[in-house]
mmCIF file of C-alpha atoms and ligand atoms in Angstrom:
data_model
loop_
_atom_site.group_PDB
_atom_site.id
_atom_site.type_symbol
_atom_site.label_atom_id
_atom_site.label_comp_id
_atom_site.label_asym_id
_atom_site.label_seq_id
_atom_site.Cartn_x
_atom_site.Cartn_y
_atom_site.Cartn_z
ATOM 1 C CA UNK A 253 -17.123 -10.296 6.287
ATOM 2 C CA UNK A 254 -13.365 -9.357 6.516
ATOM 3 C CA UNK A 255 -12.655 -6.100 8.715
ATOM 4 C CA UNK A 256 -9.776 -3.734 6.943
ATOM 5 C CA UNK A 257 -8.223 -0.976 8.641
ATOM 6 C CA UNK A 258 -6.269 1.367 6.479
ATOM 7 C CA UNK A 259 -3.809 3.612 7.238
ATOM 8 C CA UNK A 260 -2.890 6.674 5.582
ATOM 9 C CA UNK A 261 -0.539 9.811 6.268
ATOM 10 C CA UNK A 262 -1.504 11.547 2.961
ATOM 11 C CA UNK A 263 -4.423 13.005 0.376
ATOM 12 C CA UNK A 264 -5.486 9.273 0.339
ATOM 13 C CA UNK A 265 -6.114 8.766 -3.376
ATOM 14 C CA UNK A 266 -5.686 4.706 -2.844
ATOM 15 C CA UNK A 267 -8.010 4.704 0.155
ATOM 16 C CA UNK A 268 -10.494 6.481 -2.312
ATOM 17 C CA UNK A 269 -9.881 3.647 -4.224
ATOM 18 C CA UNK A 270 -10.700 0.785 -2.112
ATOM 19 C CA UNK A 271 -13.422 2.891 -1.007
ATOM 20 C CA UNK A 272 -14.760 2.981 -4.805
ATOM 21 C CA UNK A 273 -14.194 -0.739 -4.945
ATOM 22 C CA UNK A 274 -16.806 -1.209 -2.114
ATOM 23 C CA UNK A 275 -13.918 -3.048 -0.036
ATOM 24 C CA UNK A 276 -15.317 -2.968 3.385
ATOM 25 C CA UNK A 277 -12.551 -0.584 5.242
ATOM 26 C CA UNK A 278 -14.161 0.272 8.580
ATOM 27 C CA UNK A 279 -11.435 2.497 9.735
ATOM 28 C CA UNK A 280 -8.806 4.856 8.781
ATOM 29 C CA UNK A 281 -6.011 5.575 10.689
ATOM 30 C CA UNK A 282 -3.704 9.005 10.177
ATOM 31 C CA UNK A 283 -0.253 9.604 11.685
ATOM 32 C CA UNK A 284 -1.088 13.113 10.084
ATOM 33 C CA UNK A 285 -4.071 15.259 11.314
ATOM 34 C CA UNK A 286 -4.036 17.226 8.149
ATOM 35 C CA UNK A 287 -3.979 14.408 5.805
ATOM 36 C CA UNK A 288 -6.842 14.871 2.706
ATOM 37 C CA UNK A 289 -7.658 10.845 2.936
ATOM 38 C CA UNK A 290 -9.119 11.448 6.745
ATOM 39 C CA UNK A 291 -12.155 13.769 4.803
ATOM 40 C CA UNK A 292 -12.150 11.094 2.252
ATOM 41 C CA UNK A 293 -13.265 8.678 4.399
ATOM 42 C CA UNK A 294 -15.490 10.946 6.849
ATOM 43 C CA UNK A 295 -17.379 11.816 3.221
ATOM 44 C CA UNK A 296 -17.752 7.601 3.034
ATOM 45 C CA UNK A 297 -19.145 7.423 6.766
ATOM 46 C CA UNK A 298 -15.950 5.106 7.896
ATOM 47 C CA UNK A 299 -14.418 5.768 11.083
ATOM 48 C CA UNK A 300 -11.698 7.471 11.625
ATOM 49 C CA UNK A 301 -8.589 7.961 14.173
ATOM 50 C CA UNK A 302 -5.507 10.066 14.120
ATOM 51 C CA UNK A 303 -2.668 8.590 16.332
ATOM 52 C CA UNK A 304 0.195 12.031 15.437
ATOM 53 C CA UNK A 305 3.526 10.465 15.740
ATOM 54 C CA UNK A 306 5.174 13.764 17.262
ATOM 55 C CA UNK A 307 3.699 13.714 20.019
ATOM 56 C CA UNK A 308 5.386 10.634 21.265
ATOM 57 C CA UNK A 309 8.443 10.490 22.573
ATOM 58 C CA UNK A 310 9.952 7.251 20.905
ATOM 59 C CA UNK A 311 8.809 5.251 17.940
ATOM 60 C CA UNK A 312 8.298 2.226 20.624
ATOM 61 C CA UNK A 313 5.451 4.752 21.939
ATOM 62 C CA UNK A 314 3.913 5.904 18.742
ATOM 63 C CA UNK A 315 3.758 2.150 17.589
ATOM 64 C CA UNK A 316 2.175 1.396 20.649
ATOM 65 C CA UNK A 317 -0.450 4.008 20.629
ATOM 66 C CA UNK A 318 -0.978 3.348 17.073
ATOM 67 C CA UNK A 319 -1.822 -0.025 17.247
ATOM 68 C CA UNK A 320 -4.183 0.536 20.155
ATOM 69 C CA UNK A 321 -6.259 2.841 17.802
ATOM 70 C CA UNK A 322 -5.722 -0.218 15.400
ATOM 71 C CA UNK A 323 -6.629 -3.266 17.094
ATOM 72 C CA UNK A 324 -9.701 -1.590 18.761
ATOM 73 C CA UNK A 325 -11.143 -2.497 15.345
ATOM 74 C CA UNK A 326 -10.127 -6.489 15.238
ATOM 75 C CA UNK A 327 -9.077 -5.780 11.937
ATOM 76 C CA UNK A 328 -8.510 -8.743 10.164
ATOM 77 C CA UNK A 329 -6.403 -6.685 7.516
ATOM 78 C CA UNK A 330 -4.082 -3.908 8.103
ATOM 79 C CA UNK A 331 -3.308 -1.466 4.810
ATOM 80 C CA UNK A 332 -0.683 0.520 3.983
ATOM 81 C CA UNK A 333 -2.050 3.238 1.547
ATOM 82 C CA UNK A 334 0.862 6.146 1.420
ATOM 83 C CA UNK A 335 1.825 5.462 5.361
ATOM 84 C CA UNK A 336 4.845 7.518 5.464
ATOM 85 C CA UNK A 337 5.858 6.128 8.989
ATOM 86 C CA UNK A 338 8.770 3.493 9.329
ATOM 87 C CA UNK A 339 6.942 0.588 11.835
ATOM 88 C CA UNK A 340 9.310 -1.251 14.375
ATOM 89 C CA UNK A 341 9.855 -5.059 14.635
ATOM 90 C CA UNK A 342 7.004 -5.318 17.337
ATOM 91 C CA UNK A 343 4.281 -3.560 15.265
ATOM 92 C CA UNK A 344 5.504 -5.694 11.841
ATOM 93 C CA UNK A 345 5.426 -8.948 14.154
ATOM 94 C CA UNK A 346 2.048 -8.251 15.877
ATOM 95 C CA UNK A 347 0.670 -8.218 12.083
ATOM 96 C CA UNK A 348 2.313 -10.726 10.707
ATOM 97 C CA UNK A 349 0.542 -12.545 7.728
ATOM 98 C CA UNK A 350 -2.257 -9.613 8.207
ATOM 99 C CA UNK A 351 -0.453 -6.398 7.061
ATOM 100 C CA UNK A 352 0.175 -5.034 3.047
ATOM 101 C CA UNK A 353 1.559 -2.075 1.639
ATOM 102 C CA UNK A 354 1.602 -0.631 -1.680
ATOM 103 C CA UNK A 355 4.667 0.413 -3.140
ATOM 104 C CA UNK A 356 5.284 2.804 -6.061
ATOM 105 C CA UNK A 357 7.962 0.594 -7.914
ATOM 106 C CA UNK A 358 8.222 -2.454 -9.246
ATOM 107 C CA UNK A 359 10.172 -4.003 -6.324
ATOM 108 C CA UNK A 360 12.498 -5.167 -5.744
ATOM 109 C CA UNK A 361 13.569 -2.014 -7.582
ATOM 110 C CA UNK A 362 13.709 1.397 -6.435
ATOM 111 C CA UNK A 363 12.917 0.531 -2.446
ATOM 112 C CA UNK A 364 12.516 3.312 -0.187
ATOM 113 C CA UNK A 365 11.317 7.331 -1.070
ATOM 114 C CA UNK A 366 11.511 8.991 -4.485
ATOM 115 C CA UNK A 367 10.520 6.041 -6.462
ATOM 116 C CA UNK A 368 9.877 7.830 -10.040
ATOM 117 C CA UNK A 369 12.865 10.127 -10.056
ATOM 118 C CA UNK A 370 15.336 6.549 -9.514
ATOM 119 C CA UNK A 371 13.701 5.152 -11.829
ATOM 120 C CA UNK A 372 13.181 8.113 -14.634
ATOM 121 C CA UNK A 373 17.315 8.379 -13.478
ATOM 122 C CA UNK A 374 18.095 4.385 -13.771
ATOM 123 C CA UNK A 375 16.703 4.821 -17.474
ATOM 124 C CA UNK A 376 14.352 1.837 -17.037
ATOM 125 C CA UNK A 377 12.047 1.312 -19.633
ATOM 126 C CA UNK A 378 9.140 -0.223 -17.209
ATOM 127 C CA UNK A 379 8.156 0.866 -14.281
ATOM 128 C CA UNK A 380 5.221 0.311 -11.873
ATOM 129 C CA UNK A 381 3.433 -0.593 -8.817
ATOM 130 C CA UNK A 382 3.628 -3.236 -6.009
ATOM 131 C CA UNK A 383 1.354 -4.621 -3.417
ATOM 132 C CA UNK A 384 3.177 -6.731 -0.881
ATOM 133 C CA UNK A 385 2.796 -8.241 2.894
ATOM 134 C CA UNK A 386 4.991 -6.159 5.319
ATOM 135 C CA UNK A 387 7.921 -8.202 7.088
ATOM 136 C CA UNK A 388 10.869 -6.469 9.063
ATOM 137 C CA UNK A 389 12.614 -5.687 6.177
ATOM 138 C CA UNK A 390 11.663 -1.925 4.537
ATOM 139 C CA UNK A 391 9.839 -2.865 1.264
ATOM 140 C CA UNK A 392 11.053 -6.671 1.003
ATOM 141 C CA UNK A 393 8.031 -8.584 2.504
ATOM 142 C CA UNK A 394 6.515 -11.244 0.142
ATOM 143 C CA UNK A 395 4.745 -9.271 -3.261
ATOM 144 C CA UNK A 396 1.108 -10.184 -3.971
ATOM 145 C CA UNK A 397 0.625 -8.513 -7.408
ATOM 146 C CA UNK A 398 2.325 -5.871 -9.535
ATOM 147 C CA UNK A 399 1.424 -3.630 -12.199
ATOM 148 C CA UNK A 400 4.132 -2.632 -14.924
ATOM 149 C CA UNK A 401 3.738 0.786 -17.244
ATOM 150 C CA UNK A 402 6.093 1.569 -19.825
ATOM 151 C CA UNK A 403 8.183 4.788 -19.257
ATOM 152 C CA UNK A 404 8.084 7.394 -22.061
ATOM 153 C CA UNK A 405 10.383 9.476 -23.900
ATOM 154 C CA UNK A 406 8.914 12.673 -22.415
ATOM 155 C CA UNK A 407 8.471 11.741 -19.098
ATOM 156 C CA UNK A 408 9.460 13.647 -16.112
ATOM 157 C CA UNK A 409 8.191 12.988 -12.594
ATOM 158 C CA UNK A 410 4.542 14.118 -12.212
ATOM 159 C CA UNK A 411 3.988 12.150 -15.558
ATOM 160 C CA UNK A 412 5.654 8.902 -14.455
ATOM 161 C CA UNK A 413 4.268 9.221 -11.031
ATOM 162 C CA UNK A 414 0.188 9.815 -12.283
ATOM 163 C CA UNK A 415 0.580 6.636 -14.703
ATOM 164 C CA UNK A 416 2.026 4.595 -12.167
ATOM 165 C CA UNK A 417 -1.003 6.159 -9.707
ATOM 166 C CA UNK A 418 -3.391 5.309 -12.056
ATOM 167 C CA UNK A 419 -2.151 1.489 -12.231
ATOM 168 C CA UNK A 420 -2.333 1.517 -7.889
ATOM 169 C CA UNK A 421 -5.774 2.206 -8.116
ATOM 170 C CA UNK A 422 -6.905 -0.444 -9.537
ATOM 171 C CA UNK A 423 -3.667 -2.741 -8.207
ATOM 172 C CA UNK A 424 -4.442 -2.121 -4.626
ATOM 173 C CA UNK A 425 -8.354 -3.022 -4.618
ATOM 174 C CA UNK A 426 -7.935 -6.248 -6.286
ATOM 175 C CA UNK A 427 -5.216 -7.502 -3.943
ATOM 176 C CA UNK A 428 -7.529 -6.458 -1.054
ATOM 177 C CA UNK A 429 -10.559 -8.194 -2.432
ATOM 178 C CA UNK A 430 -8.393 -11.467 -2.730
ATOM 179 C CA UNK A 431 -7.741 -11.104 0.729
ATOM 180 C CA UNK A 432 -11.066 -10.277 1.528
ATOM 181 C CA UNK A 433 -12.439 -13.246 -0.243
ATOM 182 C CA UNK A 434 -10.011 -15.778 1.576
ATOM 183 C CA UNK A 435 -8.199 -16.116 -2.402
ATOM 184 C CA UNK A 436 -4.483 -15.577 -0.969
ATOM 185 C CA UNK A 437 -2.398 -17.514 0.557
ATOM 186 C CA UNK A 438 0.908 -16.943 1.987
ATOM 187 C CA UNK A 439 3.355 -19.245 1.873
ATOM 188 C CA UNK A 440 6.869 -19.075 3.264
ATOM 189 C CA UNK A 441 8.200 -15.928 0.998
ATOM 190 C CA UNK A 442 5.375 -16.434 -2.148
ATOM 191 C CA UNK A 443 2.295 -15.519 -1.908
ATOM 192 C CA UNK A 444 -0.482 -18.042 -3.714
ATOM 193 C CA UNK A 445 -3.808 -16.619 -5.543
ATOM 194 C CA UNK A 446 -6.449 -18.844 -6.276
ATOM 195 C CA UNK A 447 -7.543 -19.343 -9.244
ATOM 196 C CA UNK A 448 -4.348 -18.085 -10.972
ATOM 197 C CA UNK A 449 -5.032 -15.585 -13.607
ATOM 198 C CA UNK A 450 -1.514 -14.935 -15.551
ATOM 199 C CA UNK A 451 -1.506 -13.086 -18.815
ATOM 200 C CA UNK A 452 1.499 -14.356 -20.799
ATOM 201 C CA UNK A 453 2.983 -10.719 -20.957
ATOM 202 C CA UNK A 454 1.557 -7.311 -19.421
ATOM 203 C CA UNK A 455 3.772 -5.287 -21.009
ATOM 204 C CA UNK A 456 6.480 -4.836 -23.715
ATOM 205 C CA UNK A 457 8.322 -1.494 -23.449
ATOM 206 C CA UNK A 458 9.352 -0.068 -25.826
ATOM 207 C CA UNK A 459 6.485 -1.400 -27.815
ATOM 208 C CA UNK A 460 7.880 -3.020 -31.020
ATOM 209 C CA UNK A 461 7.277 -1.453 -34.239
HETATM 210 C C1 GRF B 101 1.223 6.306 -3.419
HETATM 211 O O1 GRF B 101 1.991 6.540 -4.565
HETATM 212 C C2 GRF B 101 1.713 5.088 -2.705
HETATM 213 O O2 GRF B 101 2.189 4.091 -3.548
HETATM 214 C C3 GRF B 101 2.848 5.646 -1.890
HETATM 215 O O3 GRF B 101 2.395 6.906 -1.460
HETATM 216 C C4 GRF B 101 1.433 7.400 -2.381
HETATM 217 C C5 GRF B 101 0.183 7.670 -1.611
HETATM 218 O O4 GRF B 101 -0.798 8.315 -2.380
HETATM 219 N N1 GRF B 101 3.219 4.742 -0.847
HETATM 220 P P1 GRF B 101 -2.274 8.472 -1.834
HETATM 221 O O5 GRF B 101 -2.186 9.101 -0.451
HETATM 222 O O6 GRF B 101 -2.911 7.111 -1.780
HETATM 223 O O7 GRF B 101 -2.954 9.373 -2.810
#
């Protein structure tokens, strides 16, 4: 069985998730003591570690301290569930091929914070979710799956952002499990699923009359 380690710095709705989808996460790591997704995972038994980022004085430190409470775990896969922490070239490198995030856009659009006001601003008529392996580059590492919703007339940020939150929960576990069950591969900047399941079209926004 594959060994996940996910890290959080929030109320850890997505971690909930995985949790749900019986993904076997056998630690959570917080740069936040506060953060709501460390009682979600005490309530689920799994381990948990809080590595607080000011109390180091460099990021070169944190990193380091953080994966030390990491790799005490031989995790096989590292997750990025609402980590709010930038990670240097050393900590991206040492998880190379091993590390995803999920990103609330569909990237590359809207990189970065403050996803659903760009896009609610940018007058795009999709929107979405991304899961994706982490490389040096903020939010540009190869993307494993997406999921698209359409943005409506009436819309304004807490709307936007709960459909698209809806769509990571169930993104984020299925990417995981095709991890988990050895189904992805990467390969140079694409990332392969086997079998390949591809719906013609997700999503036509607006919908036609
Ligand atoms: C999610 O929208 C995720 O995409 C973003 O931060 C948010 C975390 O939410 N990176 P939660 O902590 O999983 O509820």
């Amino acid at each position: 069985m594959k060994r996940v380690v996910v890290l959080i710095s929030g109320r850890g709705s997505n971690l909930g998730a995985l949790l749900e989808a019986a993904i076997p996460v056998i630690a959570v790591v917080s740069n936040v003591p506060e953060a709501g997704g460390l009682d979600i995972a005490r309530r689920h038994g799994v381990d948990t570690g809080v590595v607080d980022h000011r109390t180091f004085p460099d990021r070169a430190a944190f990193d380091d301290a953080l994966a030390a409470a990491i790799d005490r775990h031989r995790p096989d896969l590292l997750v990025l569930a609402g980590f709010m922490r930038i990670l240097g070239n050393a900590f991206v490198a040492h998880y190379a091929g091993r590390m995803i995030n999920i990103h609330p856009s569909l990237l590359p659009a809207f990189t970065g914070l403050n996803t659903h006001r760009r896009a609610l601003d940018a007058g795009v008529r999709i929107h979405g979710c991304t899961v994706h392996f982490v490389t040096a580059e903020l939010d540009h590492g190869p993307i494993i799956a997406q999921a698209a919703v359409p943005v409506l007339p009436d819309d304004d940020e807490p709307t936007l952002a709960a459909r698209v939150l809806e769509q990571e929960h169930q993104l984020l576990p299925t990417a995981v499990r095709w991890f988990v069950d050895s189904r992805m591969h990467l390969d140079g900047r694409h990332v392969r699923i086997d079998p390949q399941a591809s719906p013609a079209c997700a999503l036509l926004a607006p919908t036609p009359a």
